[in-house]
PDB file of C-alpha atoms in Angstrom:
ATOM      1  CA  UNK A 182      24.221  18.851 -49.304  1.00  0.00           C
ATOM      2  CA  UNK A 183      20.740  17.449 -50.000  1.00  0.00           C
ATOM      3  CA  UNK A 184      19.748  17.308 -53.794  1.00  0.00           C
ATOM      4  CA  UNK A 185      16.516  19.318 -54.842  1.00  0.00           C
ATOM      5  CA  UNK A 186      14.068  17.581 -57.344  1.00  0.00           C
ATOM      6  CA  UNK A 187      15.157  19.868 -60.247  1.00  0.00           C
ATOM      7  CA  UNK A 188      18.919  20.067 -59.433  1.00  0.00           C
ATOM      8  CA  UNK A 189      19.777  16.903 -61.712  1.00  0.00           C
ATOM      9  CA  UNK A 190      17.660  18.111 -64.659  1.00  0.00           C
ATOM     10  CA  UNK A 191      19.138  21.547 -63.945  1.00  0.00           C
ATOM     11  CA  UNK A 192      22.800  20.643 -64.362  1.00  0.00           C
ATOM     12  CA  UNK A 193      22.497  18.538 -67.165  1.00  0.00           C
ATOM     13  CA  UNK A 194      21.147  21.493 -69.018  1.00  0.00           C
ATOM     14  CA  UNK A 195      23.867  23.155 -68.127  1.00  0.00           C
ATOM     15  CA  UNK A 196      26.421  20.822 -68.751  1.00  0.00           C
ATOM     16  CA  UNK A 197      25.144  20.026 -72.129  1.00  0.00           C
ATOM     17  CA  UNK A 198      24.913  23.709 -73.430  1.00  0.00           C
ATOM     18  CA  UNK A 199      28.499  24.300 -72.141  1.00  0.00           C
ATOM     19  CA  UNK A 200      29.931  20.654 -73.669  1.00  0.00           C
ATOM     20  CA  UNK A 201      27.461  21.147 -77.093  1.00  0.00           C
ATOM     21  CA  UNK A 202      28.696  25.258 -77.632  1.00  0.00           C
ATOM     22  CA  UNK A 203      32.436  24.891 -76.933  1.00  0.00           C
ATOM     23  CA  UNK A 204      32.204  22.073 -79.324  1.00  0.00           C
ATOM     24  CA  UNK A 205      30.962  23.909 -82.177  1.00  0.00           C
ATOM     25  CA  UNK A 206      32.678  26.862 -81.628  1.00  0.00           C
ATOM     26  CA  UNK A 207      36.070  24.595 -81.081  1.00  0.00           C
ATOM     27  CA  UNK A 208      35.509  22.119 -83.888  1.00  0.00           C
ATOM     28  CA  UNK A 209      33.985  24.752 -86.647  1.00  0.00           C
ATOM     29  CA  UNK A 210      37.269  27.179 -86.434  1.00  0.00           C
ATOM     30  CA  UNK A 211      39.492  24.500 -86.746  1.00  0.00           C
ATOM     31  CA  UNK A 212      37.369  23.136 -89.724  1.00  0.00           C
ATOM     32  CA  UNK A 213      37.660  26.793 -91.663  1.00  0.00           C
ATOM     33  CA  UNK A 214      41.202  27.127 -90.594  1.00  0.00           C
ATOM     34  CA  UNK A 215      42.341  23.182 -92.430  1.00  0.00           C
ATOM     35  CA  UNK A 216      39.758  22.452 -94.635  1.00  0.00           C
ATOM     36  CA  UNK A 217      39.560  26.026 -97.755  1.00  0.00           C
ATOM     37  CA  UNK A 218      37.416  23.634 -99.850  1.00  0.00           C
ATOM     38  CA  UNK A 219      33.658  23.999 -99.337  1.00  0.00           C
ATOM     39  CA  UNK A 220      32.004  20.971-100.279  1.00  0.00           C
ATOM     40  CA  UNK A 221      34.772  18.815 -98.029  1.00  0.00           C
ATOM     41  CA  UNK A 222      34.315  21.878 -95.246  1.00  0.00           C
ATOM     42  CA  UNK A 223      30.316  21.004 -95.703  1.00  0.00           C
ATOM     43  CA  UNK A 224      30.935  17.116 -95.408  1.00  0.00           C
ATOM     44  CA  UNK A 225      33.074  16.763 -92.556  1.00  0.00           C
ATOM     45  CA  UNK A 226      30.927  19.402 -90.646  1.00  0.00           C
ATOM     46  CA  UNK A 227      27.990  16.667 -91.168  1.00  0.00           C
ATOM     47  CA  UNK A 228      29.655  14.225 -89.537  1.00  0.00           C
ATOM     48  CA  UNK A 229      30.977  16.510 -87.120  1.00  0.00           C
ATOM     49  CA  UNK A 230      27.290  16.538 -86.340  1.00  0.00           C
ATOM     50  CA  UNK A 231      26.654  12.971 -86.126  1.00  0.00           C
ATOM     51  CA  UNK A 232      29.913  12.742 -83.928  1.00  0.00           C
ATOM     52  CA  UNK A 233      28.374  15.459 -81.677  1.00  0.00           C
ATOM     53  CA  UNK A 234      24.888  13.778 -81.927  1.00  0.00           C
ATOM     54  CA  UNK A 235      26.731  10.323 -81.015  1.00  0.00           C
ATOM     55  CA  UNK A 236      28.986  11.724 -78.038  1.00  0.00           C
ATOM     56  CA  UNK A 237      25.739  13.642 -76.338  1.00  0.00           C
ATOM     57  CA  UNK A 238      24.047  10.495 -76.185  1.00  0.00           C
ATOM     58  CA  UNK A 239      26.952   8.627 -74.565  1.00  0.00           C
ATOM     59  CA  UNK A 240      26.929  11.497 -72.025  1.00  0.00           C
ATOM     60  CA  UNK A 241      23.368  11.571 -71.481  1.00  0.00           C
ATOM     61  CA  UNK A 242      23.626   8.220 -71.291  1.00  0.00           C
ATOM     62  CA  UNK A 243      25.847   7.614 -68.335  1.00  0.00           C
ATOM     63  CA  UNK A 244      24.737  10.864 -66.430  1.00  0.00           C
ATOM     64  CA  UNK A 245      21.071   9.100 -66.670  1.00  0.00           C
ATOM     65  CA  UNK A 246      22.455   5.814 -65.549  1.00  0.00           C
ATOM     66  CA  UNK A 247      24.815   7.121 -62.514  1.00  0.00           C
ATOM     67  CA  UNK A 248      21.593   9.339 -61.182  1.00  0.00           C
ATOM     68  CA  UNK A 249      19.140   6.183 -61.944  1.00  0.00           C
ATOM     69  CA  UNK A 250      21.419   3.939 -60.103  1.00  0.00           C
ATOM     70  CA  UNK A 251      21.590   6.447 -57.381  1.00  0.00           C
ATOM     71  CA  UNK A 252      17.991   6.548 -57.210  1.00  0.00           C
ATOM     72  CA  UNK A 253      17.636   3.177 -56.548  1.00  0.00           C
ATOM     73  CA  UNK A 254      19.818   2.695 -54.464  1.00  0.00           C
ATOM     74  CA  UNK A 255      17.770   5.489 -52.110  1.00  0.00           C
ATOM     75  CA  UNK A 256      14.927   3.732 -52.948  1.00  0.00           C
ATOM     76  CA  UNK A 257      16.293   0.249 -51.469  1.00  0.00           C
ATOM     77  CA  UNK A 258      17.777   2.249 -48.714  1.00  0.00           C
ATOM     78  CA  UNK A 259      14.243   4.141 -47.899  1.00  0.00           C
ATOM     79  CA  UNK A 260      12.151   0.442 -48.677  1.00  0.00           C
ATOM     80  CA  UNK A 261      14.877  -1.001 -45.957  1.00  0.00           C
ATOM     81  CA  UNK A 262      14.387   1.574 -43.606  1.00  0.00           C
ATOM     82  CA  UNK A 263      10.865   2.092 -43.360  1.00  0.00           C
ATOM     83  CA  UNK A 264      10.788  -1.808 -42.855  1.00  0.00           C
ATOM     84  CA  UNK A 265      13.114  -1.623 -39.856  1.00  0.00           C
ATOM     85  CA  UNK A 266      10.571   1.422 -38.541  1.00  0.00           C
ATOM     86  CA  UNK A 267       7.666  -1.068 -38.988  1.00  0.00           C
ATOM     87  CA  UNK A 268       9.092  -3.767 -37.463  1.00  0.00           C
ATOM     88  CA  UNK A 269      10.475  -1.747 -34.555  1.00  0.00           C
ATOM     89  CA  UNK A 270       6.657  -0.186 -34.187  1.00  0.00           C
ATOM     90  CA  UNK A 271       5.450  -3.376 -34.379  1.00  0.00           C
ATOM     91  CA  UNK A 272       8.018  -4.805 -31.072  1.00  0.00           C
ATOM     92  CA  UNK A 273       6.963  -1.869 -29.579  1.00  0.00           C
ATOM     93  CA  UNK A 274       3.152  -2.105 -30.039  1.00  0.00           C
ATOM     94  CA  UNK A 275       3.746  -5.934 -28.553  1.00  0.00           C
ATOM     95  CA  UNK A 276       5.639  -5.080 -25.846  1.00  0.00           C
ATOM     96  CA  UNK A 277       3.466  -1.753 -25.048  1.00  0.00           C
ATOM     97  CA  UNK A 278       0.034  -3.829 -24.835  1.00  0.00           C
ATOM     98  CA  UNK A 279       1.472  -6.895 -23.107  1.00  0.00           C
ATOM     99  CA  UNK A 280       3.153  -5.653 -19.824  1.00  0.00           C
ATOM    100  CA  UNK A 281       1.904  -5.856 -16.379  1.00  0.00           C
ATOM    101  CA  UNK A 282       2.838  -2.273 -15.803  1.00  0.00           C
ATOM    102  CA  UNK A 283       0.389   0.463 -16.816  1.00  0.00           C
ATOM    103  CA  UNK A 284       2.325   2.688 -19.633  1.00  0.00           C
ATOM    104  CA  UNK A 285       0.914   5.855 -20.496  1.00  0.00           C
ATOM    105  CA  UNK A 286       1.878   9.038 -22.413  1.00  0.00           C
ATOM    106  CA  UNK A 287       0.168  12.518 -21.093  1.00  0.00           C
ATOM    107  CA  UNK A 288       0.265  15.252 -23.170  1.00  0.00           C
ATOM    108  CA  UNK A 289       1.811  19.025 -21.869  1.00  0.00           C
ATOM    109  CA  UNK A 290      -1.817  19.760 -20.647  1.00  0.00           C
ATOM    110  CA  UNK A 291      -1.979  16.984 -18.723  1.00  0.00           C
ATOM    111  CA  UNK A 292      -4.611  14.821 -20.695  1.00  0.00           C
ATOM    112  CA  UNK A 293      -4.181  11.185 -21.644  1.00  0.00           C
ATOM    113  CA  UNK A 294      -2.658  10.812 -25.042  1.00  0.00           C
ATOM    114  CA  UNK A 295      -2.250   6.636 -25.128  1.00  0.00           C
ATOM    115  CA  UNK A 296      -2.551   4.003 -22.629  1.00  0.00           C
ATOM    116  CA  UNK A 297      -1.792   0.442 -22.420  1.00  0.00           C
ATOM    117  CA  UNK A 298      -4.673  -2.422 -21.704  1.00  0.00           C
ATOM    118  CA  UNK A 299      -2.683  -2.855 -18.438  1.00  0.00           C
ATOM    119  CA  UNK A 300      -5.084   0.007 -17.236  1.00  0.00           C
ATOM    120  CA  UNK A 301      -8.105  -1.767 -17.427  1.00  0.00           C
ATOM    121  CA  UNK A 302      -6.326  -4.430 -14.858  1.00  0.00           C
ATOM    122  CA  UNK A 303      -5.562  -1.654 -12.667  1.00  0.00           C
ATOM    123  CA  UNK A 304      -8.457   0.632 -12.565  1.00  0.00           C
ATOM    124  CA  UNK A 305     -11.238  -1.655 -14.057  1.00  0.00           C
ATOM    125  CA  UNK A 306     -11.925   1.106 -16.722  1.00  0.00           C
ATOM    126  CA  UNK A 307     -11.700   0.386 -20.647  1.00  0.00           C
ATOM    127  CA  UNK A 308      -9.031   2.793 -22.070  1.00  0.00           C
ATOM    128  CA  UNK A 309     -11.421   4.108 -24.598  1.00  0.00           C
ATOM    129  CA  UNK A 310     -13.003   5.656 -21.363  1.00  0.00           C
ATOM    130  CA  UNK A 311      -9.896   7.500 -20.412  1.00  0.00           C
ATOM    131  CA  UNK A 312      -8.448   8.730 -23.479  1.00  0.00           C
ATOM    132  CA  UNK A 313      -8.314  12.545 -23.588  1.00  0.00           C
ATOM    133  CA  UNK A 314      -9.534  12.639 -19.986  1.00  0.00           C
ATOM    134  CA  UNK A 315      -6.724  14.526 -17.392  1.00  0.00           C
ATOM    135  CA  UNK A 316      -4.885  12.305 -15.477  1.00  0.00           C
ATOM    136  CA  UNK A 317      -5.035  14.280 -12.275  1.00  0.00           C
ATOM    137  CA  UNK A 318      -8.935  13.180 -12.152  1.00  0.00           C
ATOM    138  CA  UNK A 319      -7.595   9.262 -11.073  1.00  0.00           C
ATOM    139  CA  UNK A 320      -5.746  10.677  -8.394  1.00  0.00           C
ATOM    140  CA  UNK A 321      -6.234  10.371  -5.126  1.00  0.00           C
ATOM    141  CA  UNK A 322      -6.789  14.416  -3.914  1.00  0.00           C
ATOM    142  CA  UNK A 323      -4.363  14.106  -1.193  1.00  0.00           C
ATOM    143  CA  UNK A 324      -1.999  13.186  -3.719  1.00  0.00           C
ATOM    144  CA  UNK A 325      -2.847  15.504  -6.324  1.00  0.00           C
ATOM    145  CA  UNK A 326      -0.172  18.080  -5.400  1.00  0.00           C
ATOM    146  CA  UNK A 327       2.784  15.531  -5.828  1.00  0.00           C
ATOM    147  CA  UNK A 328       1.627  14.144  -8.832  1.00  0.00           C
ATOM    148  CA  UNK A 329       1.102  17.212 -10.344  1.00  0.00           C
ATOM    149  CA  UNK A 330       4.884  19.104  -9.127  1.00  0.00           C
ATOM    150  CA  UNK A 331       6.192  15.883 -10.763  1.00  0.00           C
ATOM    151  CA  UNK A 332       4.363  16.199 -14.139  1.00  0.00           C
ATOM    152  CA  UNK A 333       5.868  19.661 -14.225  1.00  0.00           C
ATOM    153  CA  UNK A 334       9.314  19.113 -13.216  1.00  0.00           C
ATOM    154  CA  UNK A 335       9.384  16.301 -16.147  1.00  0.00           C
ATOM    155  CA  UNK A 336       8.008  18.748 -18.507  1.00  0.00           C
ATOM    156  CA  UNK A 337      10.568  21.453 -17.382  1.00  0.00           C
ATOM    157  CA  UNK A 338      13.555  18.645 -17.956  1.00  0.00           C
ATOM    158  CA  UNK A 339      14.128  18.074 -14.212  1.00  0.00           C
ATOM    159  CA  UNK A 340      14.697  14.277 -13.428  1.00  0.00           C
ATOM    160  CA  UNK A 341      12.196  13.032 -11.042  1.00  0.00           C
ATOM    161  CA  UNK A 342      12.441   9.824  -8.730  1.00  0.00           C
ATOM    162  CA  UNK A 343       9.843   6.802  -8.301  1.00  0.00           C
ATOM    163  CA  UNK A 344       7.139   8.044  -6.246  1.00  0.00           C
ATOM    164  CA  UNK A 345       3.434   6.569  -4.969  1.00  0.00           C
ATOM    165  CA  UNK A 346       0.092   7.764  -5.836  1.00  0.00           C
ATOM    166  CA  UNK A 347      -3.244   6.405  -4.750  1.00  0.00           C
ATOM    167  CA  UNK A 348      -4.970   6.076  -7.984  1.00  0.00           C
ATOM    168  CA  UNK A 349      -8.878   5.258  -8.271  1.00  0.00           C
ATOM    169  CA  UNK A 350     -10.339   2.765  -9.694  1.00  0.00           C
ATOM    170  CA  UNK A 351     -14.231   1.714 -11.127  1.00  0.00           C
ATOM    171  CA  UNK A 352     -15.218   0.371  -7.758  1.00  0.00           C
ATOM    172  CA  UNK A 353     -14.340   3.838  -6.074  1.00  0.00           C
ATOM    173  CA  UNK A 354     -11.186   2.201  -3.996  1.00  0.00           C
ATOM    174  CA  UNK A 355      -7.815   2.951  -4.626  1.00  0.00           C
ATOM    175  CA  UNK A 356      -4.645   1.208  -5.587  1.00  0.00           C
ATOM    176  CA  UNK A 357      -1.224   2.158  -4.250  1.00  0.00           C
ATOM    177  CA  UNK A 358       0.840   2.699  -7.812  1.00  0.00           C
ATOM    178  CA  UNK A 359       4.435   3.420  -7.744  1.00  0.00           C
ATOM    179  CA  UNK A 360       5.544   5.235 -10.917  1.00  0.00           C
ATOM    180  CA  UNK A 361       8.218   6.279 -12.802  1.00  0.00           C
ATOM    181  CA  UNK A 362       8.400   9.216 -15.149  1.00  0.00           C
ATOM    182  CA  UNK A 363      10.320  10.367 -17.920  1.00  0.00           C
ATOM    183  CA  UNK A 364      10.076  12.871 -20.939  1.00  0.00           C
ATOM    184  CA  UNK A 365       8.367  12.038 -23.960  1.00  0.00           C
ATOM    185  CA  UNK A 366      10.716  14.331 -26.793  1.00  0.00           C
ATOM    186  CA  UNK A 367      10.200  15.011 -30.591  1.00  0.00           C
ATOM    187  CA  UNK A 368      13.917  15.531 -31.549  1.00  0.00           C
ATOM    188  CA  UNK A 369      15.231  18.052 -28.485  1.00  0.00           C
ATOM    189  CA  UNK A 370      11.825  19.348 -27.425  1.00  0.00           C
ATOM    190  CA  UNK A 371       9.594  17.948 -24.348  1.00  0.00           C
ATOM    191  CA  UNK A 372       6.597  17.230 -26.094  1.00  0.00           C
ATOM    192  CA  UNK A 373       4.323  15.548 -22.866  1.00  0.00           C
ATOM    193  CA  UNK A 374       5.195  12.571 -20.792  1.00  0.00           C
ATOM    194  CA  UNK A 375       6.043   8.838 -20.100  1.00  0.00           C
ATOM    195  CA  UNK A 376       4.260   7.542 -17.595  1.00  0.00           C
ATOM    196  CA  UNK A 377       5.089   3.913 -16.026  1.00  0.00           C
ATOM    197  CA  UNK A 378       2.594   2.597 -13.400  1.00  0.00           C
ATOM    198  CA  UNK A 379       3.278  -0.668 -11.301  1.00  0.00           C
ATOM    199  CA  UNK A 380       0.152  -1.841  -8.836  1.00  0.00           C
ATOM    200  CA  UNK A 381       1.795  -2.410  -5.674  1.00  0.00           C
ATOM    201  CA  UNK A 382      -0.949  -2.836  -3.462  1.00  0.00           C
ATOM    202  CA  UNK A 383      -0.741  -6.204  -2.121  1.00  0.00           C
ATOM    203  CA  UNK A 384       3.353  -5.831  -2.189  1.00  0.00           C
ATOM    204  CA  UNK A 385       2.219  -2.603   0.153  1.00  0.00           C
ATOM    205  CA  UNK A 386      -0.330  -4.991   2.233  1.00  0.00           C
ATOM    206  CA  UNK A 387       2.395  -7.511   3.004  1.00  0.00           C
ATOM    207  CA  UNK A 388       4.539  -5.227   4.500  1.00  0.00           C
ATOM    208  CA  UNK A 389       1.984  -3.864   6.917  1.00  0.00           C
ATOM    209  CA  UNK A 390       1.116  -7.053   7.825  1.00  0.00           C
ATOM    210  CA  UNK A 391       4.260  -8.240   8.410  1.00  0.00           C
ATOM    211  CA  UNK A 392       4.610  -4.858  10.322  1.00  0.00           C
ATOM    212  CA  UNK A 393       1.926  -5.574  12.565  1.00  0.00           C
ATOM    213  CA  UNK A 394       3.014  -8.854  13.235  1.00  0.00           C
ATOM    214  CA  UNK A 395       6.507  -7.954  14.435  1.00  0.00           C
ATOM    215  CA  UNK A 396       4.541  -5.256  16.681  1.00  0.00           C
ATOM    216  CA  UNK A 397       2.516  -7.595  18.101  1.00  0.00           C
ATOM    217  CA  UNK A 398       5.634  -9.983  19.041  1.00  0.00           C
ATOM    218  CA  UNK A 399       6.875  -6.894  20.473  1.00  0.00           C
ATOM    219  CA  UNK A 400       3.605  -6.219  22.799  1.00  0.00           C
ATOM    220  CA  UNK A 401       3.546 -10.384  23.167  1.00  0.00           C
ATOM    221  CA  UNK A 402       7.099 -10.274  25.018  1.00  0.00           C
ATOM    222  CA  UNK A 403       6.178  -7.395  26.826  1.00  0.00           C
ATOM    223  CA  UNK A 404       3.029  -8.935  28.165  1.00  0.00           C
ATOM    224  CA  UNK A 405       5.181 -12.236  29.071  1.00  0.00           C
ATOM    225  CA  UNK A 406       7.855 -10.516  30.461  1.00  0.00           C
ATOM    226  CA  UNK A 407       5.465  -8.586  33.050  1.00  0.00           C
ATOM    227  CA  UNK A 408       3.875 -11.339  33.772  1.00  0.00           C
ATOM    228  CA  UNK A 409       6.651 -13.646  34.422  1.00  0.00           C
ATOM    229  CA  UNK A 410       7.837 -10.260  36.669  1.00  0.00           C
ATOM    230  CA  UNK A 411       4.057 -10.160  37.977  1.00  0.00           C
ATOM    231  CA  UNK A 412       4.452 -14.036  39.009  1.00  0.00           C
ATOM    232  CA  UNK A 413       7.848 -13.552  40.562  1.00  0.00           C
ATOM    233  CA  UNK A 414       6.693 -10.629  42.492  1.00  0.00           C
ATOM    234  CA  UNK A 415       3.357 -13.149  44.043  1.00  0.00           C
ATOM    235  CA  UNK A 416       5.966 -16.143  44.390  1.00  0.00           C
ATOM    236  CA  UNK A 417       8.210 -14.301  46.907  1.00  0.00           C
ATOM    237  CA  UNK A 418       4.924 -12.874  49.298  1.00  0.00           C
ATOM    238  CA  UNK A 419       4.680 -15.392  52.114  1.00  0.00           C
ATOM    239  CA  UNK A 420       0.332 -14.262  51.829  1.00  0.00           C
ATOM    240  CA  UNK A 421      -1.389 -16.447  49.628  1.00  0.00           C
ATOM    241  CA  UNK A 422      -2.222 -14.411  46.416  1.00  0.00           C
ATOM    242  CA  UNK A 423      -4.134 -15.132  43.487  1.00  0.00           C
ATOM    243  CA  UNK A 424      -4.571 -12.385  40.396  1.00  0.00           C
ATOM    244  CA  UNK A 425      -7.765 -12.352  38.325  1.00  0.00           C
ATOM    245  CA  UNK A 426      -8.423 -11.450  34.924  1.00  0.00           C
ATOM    246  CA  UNK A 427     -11.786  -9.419  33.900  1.00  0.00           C
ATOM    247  CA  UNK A 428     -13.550 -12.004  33.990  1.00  0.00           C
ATOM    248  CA  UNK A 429     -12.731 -12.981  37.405  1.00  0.00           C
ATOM    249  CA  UNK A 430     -10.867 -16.221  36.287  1.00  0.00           C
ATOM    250  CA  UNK A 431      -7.594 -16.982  38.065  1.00  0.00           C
ATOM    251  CA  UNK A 432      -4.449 -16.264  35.732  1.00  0.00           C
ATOM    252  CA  UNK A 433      -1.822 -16.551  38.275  1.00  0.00           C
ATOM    253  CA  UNK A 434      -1.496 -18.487  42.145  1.00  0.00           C
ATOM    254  CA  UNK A 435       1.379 -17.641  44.614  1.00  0.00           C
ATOM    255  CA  UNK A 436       2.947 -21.391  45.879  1.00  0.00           C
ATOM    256  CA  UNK A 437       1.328 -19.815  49.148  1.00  0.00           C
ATOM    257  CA  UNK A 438      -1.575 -20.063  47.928  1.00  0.00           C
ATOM    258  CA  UNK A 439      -1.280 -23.473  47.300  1.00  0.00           C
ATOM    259  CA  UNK A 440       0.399 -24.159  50.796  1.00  0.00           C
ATOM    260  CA  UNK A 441      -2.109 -22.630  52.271  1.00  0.00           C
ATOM    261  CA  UNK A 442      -5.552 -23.836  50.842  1.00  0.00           C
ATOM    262  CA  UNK A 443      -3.791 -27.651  50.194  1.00  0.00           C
ATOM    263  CA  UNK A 444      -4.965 -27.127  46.181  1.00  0.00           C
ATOM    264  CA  UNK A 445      -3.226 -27.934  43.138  1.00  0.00           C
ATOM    265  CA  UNK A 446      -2.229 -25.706  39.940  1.00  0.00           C
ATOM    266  CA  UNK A 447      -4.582 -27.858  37.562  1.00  0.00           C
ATOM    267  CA  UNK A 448      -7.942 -27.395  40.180  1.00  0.00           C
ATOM    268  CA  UNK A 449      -7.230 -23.080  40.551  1.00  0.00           C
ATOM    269  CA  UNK A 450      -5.644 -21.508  37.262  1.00  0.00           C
ATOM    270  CA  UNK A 451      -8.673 -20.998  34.760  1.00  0.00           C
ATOM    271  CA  UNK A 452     -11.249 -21.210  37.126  1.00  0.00           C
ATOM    272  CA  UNK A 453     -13.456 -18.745  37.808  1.00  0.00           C
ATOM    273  CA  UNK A 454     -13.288 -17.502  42.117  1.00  0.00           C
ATOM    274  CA  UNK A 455     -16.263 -18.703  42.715  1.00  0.00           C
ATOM    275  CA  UNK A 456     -15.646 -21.915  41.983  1.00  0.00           C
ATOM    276  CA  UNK A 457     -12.807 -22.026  44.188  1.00  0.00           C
ATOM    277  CA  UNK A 458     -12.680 -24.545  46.899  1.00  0.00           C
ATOM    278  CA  UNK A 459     -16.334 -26.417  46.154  1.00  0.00           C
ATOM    279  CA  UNK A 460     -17.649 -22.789  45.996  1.00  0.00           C
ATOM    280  CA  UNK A 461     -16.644 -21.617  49.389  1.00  0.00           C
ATOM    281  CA  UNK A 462     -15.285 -18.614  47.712  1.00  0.00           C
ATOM    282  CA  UNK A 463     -19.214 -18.314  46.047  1.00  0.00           C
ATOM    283  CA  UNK A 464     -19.786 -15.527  48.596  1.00  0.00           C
ATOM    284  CA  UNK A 465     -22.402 -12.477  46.966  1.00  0.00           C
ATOM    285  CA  UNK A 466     -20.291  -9.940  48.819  1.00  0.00           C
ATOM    286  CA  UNK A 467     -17.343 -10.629  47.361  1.00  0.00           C
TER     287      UNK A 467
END
């Protein structure tokens, strides 16, 4: 049970008048009841005084002392704790302002409550610009809708999974930022929300380069394989034939082409049909 400011005061009163009236209602019967003689009755109820004087201070004296000493104690206990609070506020604090990630906390209507200089990397904005301002304004509008059935499942309790927004910045581009949410409680209520931002636009970049690339070593052994097919196909026709690209250069010569017009590989492929054979293919017909 926690003690009230007035409880020790309170029962020592109490336990005083008790202690103090059953003594002199105790001591003074016995007194009258062993003592007939008046001036010795008179005497011995002095010092019974001083004896009840001496005894109450005793009393007083330790209940003082336990209650000081418990006192302290919560003091020291208090001084130790509040120390371990600033210290841990203090880790915090560090930690908060010297992540990569952008950390946030966004109150239940949706407003920025703190965030973390890691925002200014991000967005190019100072937080002192963004503070109080709704989050939903940095988000891209296609967007909006996910972010914003996220931010309410997290309110309602629901656990949500990491998820990608398109977030604006200064420069009016956007930056692919994958976060992760949580709820922000006071004791068992959901009192706004955690918000952990990590830029992964270049990570995002990478991957549809290297996306690209693998599709276009897909298309490049496509293109060799029908034109190794192509060149089989003009290899086995007994005609000479020779297939141009747009711009009318040779790409490809059947060996009866070769047979035929006495030429070799090095004076046909790359050159352009007109040049063919000292220009006797330089016809304005053709």
């Amino acid at each position: 049970m926690k003690k009230t400011p007035l409880r020790f005061p309170i029962s020592t009163v109490i336990i005083y008048a008790i202690v103090g009236g059953v003594w002199i209602l105790i001591s003074d019967r016995i007194l009258q009841y062993l003592v007939p003689d008046t001036e010795t009755l008179t005497a011995l109820q002095t010092y019974k005084g001083w004896a009840f004087v001496f005894a109450s201070a005793v009393l007083l004296y330790g209940l003082l002392f336990r209650e000081f000493k418990l006192l302290n104690q919560s003091l020291i206990t208090r001084k130790q704790a509040e120390e371990a609070l600033r210290e841990s506020e203090k880790r915090y604090r560090s930690i908060f302002e010297s992540v990569h990630d952008c950390i946030s906390t966004i109150s239940p209507e949706g407003k920025l409550v703190t965030i973390n200089p890691a925002f200014e990397t991000l967005t190019g904005w100072s937080v002192e610009e963004w503070i109080d301002k709704p989050f939903a304004s940095l988000v891209h509008p296609e967007d909006l809708p996910k972010a914003i059935n996220a931010f309410r499942k997290i309110l309602s309790g629901e656990k949500v999974e990491a998820y990608e927004l398109l977030i604006l910045t200064k420069s009016d581009e956007y930056r692919i930022g994958e976060f992760t949410t949580s709820p922000l409680k006071s004791g068992d209520k959901i009192v706004g929300v955690l918000s952990i931002a990590r830029d992964i636009t270049e990570r995002k970049r990478a991957e549809e380069a290297q996306r690209e690339s693998k599709e276009l070593e897909v298309i490049k052994k496509s293109a060799d394989e029908a034109s190794e097919f192509a060149e089989s196909i003009i290899n086995t026709v007994r005609e000479p034939l020779i297939s141009l690209d747009q711009d009318l250069r040779v790409v490809t010569v059947s060996r009866s082409f070769y047979e035929f017009f006495k030429v070799k590989p090095e004076e046909t492929v790359g050159q352009l049909i007109y040049d063919l054979g000292n220009k006797q293919w330089d016809i304005p017909k053709l």
